[in-house]
mmCIF file of C-alpha atoms in Angstrom:
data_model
loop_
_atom_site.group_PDB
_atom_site.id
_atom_site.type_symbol
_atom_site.label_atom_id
_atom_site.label_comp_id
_atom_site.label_asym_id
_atom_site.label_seq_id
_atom_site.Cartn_x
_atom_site.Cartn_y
_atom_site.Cartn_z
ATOM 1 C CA UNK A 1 0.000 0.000 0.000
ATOM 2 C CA UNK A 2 1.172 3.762 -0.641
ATOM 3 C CA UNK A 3 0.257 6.892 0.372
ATOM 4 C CA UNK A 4 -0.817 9.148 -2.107
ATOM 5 C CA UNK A 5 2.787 10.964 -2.284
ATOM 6 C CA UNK A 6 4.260 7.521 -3.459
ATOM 7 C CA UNK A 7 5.827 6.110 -0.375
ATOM 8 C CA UNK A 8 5.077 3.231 1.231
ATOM 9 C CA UNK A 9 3.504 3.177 4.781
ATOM 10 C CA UNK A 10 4.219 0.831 7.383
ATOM 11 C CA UNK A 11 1.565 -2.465 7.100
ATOM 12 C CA UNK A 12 2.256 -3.303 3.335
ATOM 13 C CA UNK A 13 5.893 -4.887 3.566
ATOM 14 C CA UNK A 14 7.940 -7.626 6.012
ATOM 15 C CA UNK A 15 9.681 -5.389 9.038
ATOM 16 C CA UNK A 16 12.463 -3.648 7.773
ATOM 17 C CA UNK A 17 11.927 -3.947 4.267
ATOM 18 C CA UNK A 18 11.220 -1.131 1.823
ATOM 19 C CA UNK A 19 10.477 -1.105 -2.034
ATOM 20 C CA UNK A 20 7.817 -2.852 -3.706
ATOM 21 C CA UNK A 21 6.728 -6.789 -3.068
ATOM 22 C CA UNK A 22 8.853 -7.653 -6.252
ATOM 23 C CA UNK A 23 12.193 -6.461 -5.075
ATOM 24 C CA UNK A 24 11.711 -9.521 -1.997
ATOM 25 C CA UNK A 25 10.649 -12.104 -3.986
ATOM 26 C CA UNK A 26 12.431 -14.856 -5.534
ATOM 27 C CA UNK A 27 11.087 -14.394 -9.157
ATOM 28 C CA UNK A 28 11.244 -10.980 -9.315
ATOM 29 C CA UNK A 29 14.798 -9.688 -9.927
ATOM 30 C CA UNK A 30 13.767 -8.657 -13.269
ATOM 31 C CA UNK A 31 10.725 -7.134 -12.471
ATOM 32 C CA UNK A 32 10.275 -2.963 -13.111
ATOM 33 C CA UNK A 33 10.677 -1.016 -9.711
ATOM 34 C CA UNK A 34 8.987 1.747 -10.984
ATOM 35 C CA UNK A 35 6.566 3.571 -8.275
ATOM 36 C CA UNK A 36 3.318 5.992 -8.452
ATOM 37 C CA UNK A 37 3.877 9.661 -8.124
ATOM 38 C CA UNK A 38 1.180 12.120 -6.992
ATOM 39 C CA UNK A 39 -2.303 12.211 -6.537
ATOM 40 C CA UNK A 40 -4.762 9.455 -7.965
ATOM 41 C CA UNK A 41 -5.448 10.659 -12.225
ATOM 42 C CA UNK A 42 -8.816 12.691 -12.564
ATOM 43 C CA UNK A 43 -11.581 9.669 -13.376
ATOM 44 C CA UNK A 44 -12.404 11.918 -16.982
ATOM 45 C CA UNK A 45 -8.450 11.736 -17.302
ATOM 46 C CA UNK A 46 -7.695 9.536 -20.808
ATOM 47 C CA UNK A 47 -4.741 7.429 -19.314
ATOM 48 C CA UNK A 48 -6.980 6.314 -16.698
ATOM 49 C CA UNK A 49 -10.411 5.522 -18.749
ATOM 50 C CA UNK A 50 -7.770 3.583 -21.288
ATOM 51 C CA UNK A 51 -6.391 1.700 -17.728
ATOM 52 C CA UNK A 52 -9.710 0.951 -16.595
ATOM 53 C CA UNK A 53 -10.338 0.192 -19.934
ATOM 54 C CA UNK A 54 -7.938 -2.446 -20.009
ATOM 55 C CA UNK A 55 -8.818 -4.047 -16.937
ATOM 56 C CA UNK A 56 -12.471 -4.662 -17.506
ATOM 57 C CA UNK A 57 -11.021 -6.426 -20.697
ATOM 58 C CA UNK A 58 -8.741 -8.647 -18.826
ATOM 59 C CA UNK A 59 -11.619 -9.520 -16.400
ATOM 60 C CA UNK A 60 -13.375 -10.782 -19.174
ATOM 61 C CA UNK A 61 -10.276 -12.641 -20.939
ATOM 62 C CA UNK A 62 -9.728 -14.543 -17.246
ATOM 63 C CA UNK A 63 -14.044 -15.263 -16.891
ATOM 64 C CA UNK A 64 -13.607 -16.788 -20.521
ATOM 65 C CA UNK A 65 -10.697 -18.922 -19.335
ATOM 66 C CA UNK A 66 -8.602 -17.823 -22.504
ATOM 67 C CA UNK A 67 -4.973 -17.942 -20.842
ATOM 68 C CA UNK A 68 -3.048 -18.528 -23.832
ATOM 69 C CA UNK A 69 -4.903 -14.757 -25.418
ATOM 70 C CA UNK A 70 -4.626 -13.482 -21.545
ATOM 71 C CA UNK A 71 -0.609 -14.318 -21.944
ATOM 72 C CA UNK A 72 -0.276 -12.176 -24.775
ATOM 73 C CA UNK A 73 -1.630 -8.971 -22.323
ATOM 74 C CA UNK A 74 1.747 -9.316 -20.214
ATOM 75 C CA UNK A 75 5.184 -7.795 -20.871
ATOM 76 C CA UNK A 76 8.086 -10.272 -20.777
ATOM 77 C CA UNK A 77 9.304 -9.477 -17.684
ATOM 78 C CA UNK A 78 5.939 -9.791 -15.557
ATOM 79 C CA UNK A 79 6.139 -10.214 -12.213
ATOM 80 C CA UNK A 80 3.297 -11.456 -10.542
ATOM 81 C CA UNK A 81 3.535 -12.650 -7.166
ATOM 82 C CA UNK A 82 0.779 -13.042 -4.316
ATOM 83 C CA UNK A 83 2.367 -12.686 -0.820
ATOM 84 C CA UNK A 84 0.667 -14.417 2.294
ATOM 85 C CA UNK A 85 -0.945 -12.370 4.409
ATOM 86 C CA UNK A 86 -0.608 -12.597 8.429
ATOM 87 C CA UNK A 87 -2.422 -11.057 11.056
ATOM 88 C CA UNK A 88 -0.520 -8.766 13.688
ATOM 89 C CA UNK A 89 -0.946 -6.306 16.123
ATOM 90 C CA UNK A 90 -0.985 -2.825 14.795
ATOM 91 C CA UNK A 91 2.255 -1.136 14.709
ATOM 92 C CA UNK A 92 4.241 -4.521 13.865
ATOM 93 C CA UNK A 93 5.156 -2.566 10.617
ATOM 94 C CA UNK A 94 4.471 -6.083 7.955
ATOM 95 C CA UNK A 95 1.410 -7.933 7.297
ATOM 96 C CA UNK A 96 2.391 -10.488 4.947
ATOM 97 C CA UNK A 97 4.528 -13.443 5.741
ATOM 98 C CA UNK A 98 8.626 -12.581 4.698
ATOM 99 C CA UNK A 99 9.452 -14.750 1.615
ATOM 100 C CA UNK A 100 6.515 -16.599 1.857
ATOM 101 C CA UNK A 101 3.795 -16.212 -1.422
ATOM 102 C CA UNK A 102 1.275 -18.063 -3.030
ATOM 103 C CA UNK A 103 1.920 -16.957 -6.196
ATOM 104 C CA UNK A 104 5.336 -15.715 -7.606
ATOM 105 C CA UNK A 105 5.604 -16.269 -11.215
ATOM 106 C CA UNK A 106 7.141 -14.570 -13.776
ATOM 107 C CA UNK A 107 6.755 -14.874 -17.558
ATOM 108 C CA UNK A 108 8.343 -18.559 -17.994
ATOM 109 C CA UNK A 109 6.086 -20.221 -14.849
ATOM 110 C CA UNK A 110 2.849 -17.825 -15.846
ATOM 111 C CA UNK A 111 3.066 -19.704 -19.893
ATOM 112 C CA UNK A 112 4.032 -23.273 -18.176
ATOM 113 C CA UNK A 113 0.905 -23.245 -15.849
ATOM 114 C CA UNK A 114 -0.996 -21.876 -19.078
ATOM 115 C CA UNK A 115 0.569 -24.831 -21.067
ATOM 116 C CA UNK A 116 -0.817 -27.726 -18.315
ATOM 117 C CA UNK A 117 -4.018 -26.383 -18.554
ATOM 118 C CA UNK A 118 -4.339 -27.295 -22.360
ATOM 119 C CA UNK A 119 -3.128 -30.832 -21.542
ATOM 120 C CA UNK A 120 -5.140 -33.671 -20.318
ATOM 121 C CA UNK A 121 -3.551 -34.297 -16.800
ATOM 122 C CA UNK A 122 -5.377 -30.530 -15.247
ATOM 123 C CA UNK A 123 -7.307 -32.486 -13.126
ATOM 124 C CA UNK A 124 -7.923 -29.556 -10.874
ATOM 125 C CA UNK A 125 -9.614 -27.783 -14.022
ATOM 126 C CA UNK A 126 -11.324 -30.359 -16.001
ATOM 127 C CA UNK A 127 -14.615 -30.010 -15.648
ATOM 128 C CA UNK A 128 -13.451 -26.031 -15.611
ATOM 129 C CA UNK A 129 -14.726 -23.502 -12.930
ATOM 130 C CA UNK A 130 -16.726 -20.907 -13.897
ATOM 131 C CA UNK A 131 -15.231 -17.917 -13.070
ATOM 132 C CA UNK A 132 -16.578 -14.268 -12.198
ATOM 133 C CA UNK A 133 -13.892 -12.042 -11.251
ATOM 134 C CA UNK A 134 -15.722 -8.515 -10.196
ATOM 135 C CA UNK A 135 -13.558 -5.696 -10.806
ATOM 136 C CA UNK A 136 -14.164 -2.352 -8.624
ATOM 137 C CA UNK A 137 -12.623 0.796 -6.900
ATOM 138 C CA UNK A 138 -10.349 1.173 -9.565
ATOM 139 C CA UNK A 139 -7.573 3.888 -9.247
ATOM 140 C CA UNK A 140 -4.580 4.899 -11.850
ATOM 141 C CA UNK A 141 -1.753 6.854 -10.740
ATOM 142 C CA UNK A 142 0.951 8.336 -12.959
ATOM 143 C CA UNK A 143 5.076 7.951 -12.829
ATOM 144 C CA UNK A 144 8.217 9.245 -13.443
ATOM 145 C CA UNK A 145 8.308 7.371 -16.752
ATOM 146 C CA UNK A 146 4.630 8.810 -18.952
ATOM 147 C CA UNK A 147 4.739 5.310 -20.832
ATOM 148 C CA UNK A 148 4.047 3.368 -17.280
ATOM 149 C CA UNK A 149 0.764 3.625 -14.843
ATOM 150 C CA UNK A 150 0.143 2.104 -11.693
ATOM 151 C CA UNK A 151 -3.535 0.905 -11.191
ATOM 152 C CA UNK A 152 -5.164 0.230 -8.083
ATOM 153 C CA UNK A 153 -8.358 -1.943 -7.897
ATOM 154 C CA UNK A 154 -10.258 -4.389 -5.904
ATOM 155 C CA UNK A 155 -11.562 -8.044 -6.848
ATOM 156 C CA UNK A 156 -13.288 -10.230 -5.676
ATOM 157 C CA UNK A 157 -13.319 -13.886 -7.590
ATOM 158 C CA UNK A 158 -16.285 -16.006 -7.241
ATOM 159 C CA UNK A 159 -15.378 -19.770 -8.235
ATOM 160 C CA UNK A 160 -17.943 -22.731 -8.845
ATOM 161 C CA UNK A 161 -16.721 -26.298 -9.802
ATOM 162 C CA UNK A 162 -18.864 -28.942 -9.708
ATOM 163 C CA UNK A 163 -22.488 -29.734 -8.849
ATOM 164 C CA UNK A 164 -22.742 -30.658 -5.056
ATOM 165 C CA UNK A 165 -19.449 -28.633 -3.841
ATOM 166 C CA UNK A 166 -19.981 -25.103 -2.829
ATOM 167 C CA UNK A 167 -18.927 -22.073 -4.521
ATOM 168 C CA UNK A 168 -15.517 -20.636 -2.929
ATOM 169 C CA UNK A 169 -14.850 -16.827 -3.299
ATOM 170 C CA UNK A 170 -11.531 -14.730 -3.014
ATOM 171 C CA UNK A 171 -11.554 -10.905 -2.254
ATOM 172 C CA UNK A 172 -8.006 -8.855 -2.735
ATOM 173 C CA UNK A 173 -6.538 -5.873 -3.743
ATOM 174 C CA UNK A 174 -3.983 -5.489 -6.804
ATOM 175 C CA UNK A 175 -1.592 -3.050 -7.470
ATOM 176 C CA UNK A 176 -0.309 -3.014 -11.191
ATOM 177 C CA UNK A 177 1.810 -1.463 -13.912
ATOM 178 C CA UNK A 178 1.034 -1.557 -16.705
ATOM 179 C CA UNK A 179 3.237 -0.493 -19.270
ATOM 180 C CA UNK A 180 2.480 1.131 -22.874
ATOM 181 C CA UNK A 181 3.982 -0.524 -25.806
ATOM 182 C CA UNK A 182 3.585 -1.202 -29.918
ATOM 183 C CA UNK A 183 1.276 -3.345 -28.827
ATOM 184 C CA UNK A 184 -1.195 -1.449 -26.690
ATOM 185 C CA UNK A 185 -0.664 -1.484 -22.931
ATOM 186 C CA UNK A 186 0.884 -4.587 -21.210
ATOM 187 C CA UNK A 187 0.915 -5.985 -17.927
ATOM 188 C CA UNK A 188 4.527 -5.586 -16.125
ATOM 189 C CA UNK A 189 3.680 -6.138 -12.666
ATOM 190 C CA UNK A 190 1.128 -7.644 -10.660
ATOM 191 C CA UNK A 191 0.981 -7.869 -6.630
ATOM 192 C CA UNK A 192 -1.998 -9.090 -5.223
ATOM 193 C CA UNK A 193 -3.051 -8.535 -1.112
ATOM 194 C CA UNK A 194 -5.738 -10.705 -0.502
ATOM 195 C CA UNK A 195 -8.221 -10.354 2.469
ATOM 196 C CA UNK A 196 -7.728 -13.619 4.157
ATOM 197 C CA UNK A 197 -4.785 -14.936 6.278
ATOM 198 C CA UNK A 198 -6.334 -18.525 5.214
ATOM 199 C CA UNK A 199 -7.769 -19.290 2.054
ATOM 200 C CA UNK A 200 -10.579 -21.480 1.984
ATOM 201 C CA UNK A 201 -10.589 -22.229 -1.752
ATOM 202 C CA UNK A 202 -9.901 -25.645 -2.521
ATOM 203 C CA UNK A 203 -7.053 -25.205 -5.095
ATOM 204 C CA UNK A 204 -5.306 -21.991 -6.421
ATOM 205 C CA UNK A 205 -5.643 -23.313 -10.469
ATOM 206 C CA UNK A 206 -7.321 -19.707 -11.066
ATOM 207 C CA UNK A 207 -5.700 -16.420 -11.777
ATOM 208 C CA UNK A 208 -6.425 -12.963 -10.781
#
């Protein structure tokens, strides 16, 4: 999390670490460090409506399950990493566990997971889930670098599998960057905060 000048405040990293989640993960040496600057972007502001744009888009890609399209949305040096979260008393300075995540892919693991689920051994997938991820409280900040945008939103993933299990659901926070290129803008980083200290979802064979 980040204040609204850009720096982080105490809650969002492991004691005594500062930067963003990428720079403390394993996968993530290649990742972009760049931050947010200023005040959230004006909602009428084009680089935001084409951010929020963009997102509403991927929601649908991941709904429609089409990974291998969903891969071509992210830059080559993605990171994308999903730390677990710990309760502690206020004033601890860290919430999330240190170098402990759920997720921490980059490019390589994000297209191998992709590639399992077109095989015949993705148990965990076949029959697929349907998937609704709702997207809300979307905010876009600007950087030092006008062809990058970080992008605050909320989502909450509701997962059913199945006829007699019940449906699971996952509510987070993302912070991205996404990243302007020949090809439109691209996802460069992902980090994801969810909600829950323990999540009750069966499997993690979802993205969001």
């Amino acid at each position: 999390m980040t204040s609204q000048s850009g720096n982080y405040r105490a809650g969002a990293y492991s004691a005594g670490r500062t930067g963003t989640h990428s720079s403390q993960a394993v996968l993530g040496g290649n990742a972009s460090r760049i931050q947010r600057t200023g005040r959230t972007l004006p909602f009428g502001d084009v680089r935001h409506q084409q951010a929020h744009q963009w997102l509403v888009d991927e929601t649908y890609t991941l709904d429609a399950q089409r990974y291998e399209q969903w891969l071509e949305l992210l830059t080559e040096d993605i990171h994308y990493v999903m730390p677990v979260r710990v309760t502690t008393a206020r004033g601890t300075g860290f919430d999330t566990a240190p170098g402990m995540a759920h997720f921490d892919e980059d490019k390589y693991s994000l297209s191998r997971r992709v590639a399992r689920f077109m095989t015949e051994h993705a148990w965990t997938e076949d029959p697929p889930s349907r998937l609704r991820h709702h997207l809300t409280n979307v905010r876009t900040f600007a950087t030092d670098d006008e062809d990058h945008l970080v992008v605050d939103s909320g989502v909450l993933l509701y997962r059913s599998r199945g006829d007699v299990q019940e449906a699971a659901q996952v509510s987070a926070g993302r912070e991205d960057l996404l990243r302007r290129t020949k090809d439109g803008w691209q996802l460069a980083r992902r980090t994801i905060l969810v909600d829950d200290s323990v999540i009750r979802m069966q499997n993690l064979a979802i993205f969001l």
